[in-house]
PDB file of C-alpha atoms in Angstrom:
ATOM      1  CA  UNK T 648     -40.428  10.038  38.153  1.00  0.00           C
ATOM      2  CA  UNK T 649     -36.600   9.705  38.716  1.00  0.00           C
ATOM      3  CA  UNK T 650     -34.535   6.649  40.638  1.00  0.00           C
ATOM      4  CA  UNK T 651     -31.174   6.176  41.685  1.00  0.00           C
ATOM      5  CA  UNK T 652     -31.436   2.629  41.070  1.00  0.00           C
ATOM      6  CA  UNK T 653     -29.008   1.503  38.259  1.00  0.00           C
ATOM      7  CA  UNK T 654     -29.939  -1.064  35.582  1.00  0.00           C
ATOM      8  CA  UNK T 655     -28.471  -4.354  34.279  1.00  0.00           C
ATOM      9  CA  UNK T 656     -29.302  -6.758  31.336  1.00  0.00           C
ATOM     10  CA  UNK T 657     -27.984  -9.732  32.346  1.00  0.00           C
ATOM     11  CA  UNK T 658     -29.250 -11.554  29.932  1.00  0.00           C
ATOM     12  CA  UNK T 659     -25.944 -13.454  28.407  1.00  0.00           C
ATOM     13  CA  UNK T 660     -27.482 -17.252  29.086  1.00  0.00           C
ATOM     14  CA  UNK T 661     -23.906 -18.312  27.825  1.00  0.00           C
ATOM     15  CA  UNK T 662     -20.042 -17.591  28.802  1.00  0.00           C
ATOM     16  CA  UNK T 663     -16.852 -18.308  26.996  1.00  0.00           C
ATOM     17  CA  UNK T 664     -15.348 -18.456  30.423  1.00  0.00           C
ATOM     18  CA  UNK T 665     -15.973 -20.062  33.850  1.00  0.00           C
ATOM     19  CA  UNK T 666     -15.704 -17.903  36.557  1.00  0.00           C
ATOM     20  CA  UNK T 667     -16.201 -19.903  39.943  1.00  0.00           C
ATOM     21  CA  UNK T 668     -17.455 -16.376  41.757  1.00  0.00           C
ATOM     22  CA  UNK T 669     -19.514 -15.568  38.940  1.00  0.00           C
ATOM     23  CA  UNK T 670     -23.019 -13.790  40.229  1.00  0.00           C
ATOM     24  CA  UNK T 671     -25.282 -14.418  37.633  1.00  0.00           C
ATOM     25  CA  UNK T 672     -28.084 -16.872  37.370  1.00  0.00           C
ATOM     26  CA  UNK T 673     -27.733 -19.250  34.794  1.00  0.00           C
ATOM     27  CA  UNK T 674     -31.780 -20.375  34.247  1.00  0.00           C
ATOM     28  CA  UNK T 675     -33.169 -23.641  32.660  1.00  0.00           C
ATOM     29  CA  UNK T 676     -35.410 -21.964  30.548  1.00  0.00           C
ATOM     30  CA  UNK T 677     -34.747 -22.129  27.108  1.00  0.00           C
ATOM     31  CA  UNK T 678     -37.163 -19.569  26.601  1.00  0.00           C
ATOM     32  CA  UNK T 679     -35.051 -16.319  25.926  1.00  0.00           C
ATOM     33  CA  UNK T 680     -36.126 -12.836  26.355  1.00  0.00           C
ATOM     34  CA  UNK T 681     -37.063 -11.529  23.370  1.00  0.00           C
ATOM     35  CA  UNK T 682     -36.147  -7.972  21.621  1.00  0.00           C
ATOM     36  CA  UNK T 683     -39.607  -6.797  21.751  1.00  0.00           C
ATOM     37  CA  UNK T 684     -39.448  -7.445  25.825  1.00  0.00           C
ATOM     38  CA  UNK T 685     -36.097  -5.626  25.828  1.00  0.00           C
ATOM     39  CA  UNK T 686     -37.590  -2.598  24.145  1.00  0.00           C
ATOM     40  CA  UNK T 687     -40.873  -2.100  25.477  1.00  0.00           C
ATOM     41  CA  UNK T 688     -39.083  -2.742  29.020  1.00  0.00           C
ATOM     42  CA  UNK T 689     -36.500   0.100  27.725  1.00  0.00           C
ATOM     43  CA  UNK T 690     -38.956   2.248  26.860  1.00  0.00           C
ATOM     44  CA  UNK T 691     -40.835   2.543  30.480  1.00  0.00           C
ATOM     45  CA  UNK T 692     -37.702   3.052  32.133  1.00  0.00           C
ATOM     46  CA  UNK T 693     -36.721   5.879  29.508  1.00  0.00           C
ATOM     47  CA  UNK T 694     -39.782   7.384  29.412  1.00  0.00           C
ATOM     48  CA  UNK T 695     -41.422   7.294  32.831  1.00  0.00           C
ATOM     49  CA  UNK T 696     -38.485   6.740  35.010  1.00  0.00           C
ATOM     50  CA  UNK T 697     -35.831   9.153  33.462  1.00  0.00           C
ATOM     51  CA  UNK T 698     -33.416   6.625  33.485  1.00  0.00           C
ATOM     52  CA  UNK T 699     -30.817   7.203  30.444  1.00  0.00           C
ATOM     53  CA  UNK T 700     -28.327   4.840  30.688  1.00  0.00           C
ATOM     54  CA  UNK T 701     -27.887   1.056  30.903  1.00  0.00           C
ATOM     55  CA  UNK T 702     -25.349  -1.920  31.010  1.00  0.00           C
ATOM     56  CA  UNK T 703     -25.834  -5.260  29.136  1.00  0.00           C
ATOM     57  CA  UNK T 704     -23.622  -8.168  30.665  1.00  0.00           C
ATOM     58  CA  UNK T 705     -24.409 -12.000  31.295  1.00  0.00           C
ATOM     59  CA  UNK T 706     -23.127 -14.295  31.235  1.00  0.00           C
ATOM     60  CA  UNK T 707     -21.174 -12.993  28.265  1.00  0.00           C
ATOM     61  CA  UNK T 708     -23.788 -10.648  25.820  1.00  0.00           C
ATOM     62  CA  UNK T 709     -21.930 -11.575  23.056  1.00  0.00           C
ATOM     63  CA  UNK T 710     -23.305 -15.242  22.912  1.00  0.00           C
ATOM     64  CA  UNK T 711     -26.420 -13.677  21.476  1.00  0.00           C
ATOM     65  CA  UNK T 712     -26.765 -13.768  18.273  1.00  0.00           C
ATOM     66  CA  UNK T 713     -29.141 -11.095  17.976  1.00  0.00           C
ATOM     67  CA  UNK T 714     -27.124  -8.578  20.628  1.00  0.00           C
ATOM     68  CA  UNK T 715     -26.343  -5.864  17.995  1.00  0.00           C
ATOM     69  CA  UNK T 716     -29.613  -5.706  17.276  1.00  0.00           C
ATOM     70  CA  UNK T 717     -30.590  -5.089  21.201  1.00  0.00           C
ATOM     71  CA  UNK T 718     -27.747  -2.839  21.369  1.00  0.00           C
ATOM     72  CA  UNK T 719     -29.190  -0.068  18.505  1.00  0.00           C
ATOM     73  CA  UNK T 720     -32.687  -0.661  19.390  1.00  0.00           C
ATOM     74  CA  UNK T 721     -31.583   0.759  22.959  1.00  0.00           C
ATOM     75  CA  UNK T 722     -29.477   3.288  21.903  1.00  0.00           C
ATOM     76  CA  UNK T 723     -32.360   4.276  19.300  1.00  0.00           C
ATOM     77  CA  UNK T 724     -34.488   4.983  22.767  1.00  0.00           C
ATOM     78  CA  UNK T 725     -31.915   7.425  23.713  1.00  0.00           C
ATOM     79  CA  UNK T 726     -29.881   4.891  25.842  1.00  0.00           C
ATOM     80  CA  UNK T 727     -26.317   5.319  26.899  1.00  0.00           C
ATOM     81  CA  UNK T 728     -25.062   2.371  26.831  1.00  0.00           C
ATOM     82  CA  UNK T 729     -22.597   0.085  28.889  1.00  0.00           C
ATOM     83  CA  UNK T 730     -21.474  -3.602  27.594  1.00  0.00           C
ATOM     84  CA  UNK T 731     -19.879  -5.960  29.727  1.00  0.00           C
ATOM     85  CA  UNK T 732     -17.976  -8.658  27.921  1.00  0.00           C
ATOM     86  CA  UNK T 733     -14.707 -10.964  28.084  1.00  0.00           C
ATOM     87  CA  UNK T 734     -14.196  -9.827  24.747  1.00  0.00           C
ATOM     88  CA  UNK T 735     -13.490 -12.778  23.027  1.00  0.00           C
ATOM     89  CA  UNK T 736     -15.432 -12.795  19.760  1.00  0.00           C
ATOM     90  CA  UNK T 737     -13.840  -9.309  18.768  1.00  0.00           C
ATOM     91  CA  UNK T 738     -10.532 -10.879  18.823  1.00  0.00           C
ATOM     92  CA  UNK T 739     -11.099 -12.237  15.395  1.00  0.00           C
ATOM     93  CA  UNK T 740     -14.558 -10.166  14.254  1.00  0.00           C
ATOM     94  CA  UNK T 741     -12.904  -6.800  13.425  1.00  0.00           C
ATOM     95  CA  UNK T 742     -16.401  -6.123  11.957  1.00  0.00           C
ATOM     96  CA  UNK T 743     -18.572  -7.048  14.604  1.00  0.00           C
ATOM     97  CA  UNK T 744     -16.269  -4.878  17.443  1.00  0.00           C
ATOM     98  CA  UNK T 745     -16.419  -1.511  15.018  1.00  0.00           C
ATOM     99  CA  UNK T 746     -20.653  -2.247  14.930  1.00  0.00           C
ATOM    100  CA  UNK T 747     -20.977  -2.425  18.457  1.00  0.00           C
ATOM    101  CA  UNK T 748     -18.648  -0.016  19.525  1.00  0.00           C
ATOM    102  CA  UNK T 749     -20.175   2.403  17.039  1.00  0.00           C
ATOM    103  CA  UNK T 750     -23.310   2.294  19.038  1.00  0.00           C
ATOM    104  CA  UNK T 751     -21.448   2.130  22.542  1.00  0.00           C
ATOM    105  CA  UNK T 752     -20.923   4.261  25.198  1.00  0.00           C
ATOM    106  CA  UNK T 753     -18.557   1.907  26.634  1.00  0.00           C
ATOM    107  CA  UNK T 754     -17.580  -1.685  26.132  1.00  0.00           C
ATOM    108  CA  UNK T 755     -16.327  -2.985  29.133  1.00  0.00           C
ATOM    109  CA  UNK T 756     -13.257  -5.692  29.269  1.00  0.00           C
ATOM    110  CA  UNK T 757     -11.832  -7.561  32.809  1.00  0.00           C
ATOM    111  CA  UNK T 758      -8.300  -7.708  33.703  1.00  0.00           C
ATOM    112  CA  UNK T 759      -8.520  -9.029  36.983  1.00  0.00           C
ATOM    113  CA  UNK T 760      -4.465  -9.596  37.241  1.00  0.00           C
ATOM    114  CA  UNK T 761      -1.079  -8.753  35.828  1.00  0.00           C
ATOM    115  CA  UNK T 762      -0.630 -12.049  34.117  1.00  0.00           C
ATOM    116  CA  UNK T 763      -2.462 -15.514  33.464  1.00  0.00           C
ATOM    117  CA  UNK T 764      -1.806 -16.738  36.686  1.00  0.00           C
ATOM    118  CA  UNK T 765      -2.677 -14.585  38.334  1.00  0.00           C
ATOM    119  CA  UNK T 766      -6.107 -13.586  35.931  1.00  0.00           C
ATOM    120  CA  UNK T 767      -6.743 -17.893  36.255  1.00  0.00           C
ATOM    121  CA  UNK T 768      -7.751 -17.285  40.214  1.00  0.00           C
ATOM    122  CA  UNK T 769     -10.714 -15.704  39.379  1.00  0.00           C
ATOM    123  CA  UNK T 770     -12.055 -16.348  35.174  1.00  0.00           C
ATOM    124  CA  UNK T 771     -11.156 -19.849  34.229  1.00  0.00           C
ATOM    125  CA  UNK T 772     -11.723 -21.382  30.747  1.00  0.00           C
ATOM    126  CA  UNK T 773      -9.345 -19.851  28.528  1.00  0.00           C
ATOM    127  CA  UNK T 774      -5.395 -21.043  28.395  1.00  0.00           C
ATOM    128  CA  UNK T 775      -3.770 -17.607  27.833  1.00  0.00           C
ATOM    129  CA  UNK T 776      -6.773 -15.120  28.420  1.00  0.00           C
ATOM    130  CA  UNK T 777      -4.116 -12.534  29.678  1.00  0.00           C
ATOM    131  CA  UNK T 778      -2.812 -12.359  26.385  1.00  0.00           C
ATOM    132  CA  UNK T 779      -5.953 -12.272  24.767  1.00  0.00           C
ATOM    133  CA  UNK T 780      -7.120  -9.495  26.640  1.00  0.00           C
ATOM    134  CA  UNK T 781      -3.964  -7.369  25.662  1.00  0.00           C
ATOM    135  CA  UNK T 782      -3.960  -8.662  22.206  1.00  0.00           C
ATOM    136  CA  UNK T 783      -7.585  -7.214  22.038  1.00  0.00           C
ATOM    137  CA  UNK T 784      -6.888  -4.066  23.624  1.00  0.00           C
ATOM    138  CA  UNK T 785      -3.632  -3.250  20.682  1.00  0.00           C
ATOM    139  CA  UNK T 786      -6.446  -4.373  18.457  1.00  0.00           C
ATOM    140  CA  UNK T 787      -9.041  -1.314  19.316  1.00  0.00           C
ATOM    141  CA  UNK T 788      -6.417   2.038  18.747  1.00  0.00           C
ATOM    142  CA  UNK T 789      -8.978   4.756  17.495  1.00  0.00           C
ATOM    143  CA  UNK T 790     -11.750   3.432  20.100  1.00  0.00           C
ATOM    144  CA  UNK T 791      -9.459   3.679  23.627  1.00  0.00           C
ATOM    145  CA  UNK T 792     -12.305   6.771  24.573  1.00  0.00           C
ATOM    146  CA  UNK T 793     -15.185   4.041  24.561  1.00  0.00           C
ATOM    147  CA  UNK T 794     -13.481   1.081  26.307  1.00  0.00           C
ATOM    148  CA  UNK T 795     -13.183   1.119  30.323  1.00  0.00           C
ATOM    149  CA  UNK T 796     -11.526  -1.816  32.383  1.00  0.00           C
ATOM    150  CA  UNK T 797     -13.322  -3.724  35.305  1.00  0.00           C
ATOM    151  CA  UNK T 798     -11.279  -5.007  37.557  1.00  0.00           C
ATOM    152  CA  UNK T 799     -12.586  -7.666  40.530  1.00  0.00           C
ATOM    153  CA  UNK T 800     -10.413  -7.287  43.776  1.00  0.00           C
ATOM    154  CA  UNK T 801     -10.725 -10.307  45.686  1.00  0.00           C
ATOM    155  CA  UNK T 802      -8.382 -12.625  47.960  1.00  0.00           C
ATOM    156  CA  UNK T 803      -5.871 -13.572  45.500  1.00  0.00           C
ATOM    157  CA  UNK T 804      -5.098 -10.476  44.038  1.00  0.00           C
ATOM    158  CA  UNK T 805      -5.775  -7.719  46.173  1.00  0.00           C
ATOM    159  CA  UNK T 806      -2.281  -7.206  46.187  1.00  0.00           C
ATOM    160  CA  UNK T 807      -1.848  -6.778  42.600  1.00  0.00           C
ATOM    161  CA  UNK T 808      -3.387  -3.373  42.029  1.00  0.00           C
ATOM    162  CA  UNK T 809      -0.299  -1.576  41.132  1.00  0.00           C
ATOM    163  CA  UNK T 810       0.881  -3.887  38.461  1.00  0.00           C
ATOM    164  CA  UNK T 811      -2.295  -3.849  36.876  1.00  0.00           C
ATOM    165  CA  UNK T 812      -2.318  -0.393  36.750  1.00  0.00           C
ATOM    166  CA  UNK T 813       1.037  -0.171  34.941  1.00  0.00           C
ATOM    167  CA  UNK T 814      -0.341  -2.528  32.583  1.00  0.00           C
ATOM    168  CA  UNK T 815      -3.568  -0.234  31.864  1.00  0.00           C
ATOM    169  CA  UNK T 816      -1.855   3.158  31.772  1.00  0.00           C
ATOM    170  CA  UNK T 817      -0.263   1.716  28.539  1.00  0.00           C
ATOM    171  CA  UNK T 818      -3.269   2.455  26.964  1.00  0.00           C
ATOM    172  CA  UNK T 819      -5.209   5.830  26.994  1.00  0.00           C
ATOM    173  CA  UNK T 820      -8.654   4.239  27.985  1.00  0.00           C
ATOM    174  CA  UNK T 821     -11.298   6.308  29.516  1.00  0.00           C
ATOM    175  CA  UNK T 822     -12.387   3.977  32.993  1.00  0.00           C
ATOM    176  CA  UNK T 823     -10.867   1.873  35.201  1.00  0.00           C
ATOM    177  CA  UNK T 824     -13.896   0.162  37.584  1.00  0.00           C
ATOM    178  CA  UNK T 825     -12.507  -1.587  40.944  1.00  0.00           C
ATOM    179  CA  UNK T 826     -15.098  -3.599  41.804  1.00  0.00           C
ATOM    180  CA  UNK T 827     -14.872  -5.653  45.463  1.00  0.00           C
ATOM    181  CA  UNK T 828     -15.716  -9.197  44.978  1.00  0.00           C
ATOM    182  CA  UNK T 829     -19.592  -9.350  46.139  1.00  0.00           C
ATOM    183  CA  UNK T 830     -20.470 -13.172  47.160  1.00  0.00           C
ATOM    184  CA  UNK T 831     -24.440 -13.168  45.341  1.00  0.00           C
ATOM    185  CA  UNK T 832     -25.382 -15.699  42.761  1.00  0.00           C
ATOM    186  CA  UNK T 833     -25.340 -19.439  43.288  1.00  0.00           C
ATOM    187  CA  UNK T 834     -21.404 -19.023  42.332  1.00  0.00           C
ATOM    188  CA  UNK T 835     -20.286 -16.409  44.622  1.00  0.00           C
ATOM    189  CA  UNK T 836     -22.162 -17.674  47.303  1.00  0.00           C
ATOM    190  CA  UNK T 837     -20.875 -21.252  46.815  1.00  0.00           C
ATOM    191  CA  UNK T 838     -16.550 -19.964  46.671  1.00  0.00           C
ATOM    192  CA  UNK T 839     -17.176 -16.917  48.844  1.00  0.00           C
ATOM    193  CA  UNK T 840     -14.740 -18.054  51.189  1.00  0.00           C
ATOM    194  CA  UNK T 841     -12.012 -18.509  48.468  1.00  0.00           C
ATOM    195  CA  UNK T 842     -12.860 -14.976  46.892  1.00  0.00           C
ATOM    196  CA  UNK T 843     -14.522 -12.777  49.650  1.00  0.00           C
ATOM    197  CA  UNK T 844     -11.912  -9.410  50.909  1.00  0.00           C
ATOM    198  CA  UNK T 845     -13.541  -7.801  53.285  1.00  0.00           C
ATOM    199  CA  UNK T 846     -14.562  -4.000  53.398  1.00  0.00           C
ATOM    200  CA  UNK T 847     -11.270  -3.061  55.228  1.00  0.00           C
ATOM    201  CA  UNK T 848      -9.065  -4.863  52.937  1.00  0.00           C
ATOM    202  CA  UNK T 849     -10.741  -3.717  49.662  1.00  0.00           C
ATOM    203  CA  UNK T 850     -10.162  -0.112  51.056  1.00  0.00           C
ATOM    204  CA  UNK T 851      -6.675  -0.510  51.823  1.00  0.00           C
ATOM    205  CA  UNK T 852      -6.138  -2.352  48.419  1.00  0.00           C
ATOM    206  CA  UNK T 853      -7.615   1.270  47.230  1.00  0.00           C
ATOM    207  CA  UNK T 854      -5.258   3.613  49.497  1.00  0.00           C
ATOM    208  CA  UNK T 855      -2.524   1.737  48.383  1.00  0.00           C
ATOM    209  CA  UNK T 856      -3.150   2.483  44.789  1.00  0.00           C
ATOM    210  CA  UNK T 857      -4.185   5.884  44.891  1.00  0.00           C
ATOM    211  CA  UNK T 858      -0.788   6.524  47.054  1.00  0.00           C
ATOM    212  CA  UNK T 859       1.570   4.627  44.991  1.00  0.00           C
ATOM    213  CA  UNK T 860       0.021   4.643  41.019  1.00  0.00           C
ATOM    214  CA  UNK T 861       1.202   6.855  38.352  1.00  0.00           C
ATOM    215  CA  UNK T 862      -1.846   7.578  36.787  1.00  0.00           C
ATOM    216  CA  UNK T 863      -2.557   8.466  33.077  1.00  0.00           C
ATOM    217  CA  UNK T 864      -4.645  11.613  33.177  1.00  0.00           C
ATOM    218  CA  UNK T 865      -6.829  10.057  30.539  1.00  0.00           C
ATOM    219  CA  UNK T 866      -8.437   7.592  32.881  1.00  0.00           C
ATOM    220  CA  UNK T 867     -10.856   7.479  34.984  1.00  0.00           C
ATOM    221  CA  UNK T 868     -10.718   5.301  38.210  1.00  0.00           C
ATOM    222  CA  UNK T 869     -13.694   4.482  40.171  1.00  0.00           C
ATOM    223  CA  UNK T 870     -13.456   2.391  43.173  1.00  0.00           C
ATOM    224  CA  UNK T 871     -16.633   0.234  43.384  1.00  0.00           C
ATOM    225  CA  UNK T 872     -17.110  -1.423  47.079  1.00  0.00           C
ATOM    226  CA  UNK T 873     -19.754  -4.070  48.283  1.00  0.00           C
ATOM    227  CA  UNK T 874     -21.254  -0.558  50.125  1.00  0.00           C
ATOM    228  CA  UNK T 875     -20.955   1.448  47.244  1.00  0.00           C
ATOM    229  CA  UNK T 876     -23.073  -0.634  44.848  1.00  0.00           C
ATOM    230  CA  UNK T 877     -25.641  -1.883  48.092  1.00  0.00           C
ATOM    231  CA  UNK T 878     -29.289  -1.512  46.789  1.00  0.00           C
ATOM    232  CA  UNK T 879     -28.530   0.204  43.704  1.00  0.00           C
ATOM    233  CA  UNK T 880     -29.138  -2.466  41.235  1.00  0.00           C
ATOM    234  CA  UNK T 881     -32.118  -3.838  39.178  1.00  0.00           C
ATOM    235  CA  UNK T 882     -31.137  -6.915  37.007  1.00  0.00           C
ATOM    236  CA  UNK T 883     -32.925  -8.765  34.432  1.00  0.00           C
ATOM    237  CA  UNK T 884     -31.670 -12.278  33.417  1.00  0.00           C
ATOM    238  CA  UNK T 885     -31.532 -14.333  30.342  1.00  0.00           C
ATOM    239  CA  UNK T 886     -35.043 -15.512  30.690  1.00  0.00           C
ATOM    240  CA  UNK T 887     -36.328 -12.145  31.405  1.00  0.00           C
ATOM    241  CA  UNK T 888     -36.893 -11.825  35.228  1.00  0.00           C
ATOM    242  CA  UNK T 889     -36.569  -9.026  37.541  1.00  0.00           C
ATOM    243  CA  UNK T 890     -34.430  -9.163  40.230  1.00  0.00           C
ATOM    244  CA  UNK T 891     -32.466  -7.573  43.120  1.00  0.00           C
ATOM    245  CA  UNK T 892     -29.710  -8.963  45.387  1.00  0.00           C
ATOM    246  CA  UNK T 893     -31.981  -9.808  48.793  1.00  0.00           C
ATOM    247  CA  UNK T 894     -31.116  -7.650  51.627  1.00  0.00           C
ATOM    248  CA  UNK T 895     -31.070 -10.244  53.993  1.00  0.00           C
ATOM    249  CA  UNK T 896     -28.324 -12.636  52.890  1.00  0.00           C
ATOM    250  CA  UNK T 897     -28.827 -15.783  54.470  1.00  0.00           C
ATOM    251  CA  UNK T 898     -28.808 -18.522  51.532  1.00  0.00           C
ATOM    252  CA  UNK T 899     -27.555 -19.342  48.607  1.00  0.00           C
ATOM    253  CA  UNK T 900     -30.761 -17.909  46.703  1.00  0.00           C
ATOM    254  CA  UNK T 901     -29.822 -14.441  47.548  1.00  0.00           C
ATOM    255  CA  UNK T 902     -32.463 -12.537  45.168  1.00  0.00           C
ATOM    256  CA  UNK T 903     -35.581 -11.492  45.096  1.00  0.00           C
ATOM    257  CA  UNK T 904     -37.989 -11.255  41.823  1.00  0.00           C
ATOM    258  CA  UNK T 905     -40.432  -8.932  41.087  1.00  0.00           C
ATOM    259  CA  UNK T 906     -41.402 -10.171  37.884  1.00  0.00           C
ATOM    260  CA  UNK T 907     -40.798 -11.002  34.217  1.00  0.00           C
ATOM    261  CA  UNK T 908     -40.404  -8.555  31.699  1.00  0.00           C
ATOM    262  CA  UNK T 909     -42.092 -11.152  28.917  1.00  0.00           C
ATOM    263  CA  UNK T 910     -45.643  -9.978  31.836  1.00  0.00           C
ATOM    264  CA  UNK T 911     -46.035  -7.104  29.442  1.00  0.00           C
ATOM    265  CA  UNK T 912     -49.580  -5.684  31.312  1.00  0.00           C
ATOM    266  CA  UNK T 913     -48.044  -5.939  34.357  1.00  0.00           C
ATOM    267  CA  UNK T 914     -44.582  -4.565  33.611  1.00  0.00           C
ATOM    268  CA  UNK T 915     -45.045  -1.385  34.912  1.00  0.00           C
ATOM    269  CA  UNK T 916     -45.917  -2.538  38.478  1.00  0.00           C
ATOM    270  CA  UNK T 917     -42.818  -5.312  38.557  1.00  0.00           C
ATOM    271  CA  UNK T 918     -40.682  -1.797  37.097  1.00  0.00           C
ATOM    272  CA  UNK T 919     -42.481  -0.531  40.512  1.00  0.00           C
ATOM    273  CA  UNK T 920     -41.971  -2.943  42.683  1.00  0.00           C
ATOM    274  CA  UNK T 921     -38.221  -3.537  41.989  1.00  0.00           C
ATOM    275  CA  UNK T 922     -37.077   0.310  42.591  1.00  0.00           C
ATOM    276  CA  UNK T 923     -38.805   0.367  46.145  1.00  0.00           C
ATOM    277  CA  UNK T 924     -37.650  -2.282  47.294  1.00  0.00           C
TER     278      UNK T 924
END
């Protein structure tokens, strides 16, 4: 049994930034999804589902203290594996970057503008998280082949794509993801009107580039639009539920869960339920 649905641990309770248009679902619950959840959920979608790869995000996955641990039990399933992070603990734990990227398909790092200002629109928190980011990035020569860029195009910096691009073609990484800004979760529902580009603009943004970049023939670019990504995501959060970005989006509570994957008996049905929807 095969799906084209694509899979995402959200499960980061925790961020070292605050991102107003953030999607995720920060839950109450103290009571964490464990690693014997993660991996017997794994394991179904490996085994009966085909599915082969996966991305772990948050929040920020590096607020876990067990996430290395989550990270080779996956990959010893026969994951690939994608991690989402701001990157901010590796600035200073050499050790714990050269773990994680050892077991890494890619670790994944935002630069969502060509310099603090402009980044501050969109990830708040940090004072000089521009500099961070390229401080981290001279910091990970040898590992450019594992580390793509995510970059979220929304009102205040659609205009910006070519001067990030100048600033990532320094550096040989393999990916370049251009997401559009999608307003799900309570906080990109909340500042959708501050963030939200729509469809047309996001595509011109991506003309634009394509037309005017110089682009290193290491990287990879892959435009990721609102229409693109519709439907093709299954997310579990921090406390371990199933969810999908509701079809109909008419509130603030745009999700639907299936289930929890702590319901071990009934995890295969919520697996089920979640990739027909």
């Amino acid at each position: 049994m095969t799906t084209n649905k694509s899979i995402i641990l959200a499960i980061g309770k925790r961020c070292f930034m605050h991102c107003p248009g953030c999607y995720n679902f920060f839950n109450d619950d103290t009571n964490i999804v464990t690693l014997k959840s993660i991996q017997h959920f794994g394991r179904i979608l490996y085994e009966k589902y085909k599915i082969n790869k996966i991305t772990i995000s948050g929040g920020d996955p590096l607020t876990l203290p067990n996430i290395l641990k989550i990270v080779v039990t996956l990959k010893k399933i026969g994951f690939k594996i994608n991690l989402d992070t701001t990157g901010i603990p590796l600035i200073n734990d050499k050790k714990l970057a050269k773990s994680l990227l050892k077991n890494l398909d890619f670790l994944g790092l935002p630069l969502d503008g060509p310099d603090n200002k402009t980044i501050k629109l969109f990830r708040k928190g940090r004072l000089n998280y521009f500099k961070e980011i390229i401080n981290l990035l001279n910091s990970l020569k040898g590992y450019y082949n594992k580390i793509c860029i995510n970059t979220v195009i929304h009102k205040g910096n659609s205009n910006a794509l070519g001067e990030i691009a100048k600033i990532i073609y320094r550096y040989p990484v393999s990916k370049w993801q251009i997401f559009q800004f999608n307003p799900i979760g309570p906080g990109g529902y909340r500042n959708k009107e501050i963030y939200y580009l729509s469809e047309k603009k996001y595509e011109d943004s991506i003309e634009k580039l394509m037309k005017e970049a110089k682009f290193n023939k290491n990287i990879t670019v892959e435009p990721k639009s609102i229409k693109f990504r519709n439907n093709k995501y299954i997310l579990v959060d921090s406390s371990g539920y199933v969810w999908s970005p509701r079809k109909e989006k008419k509130s603030e509570d745009k999700r639907i869960i299936f289930g929890n994957i702590k319901e071990i008996n009934n995890l295969e049905n919520i697996i089920k339920l979640a990739f027909d929807y």
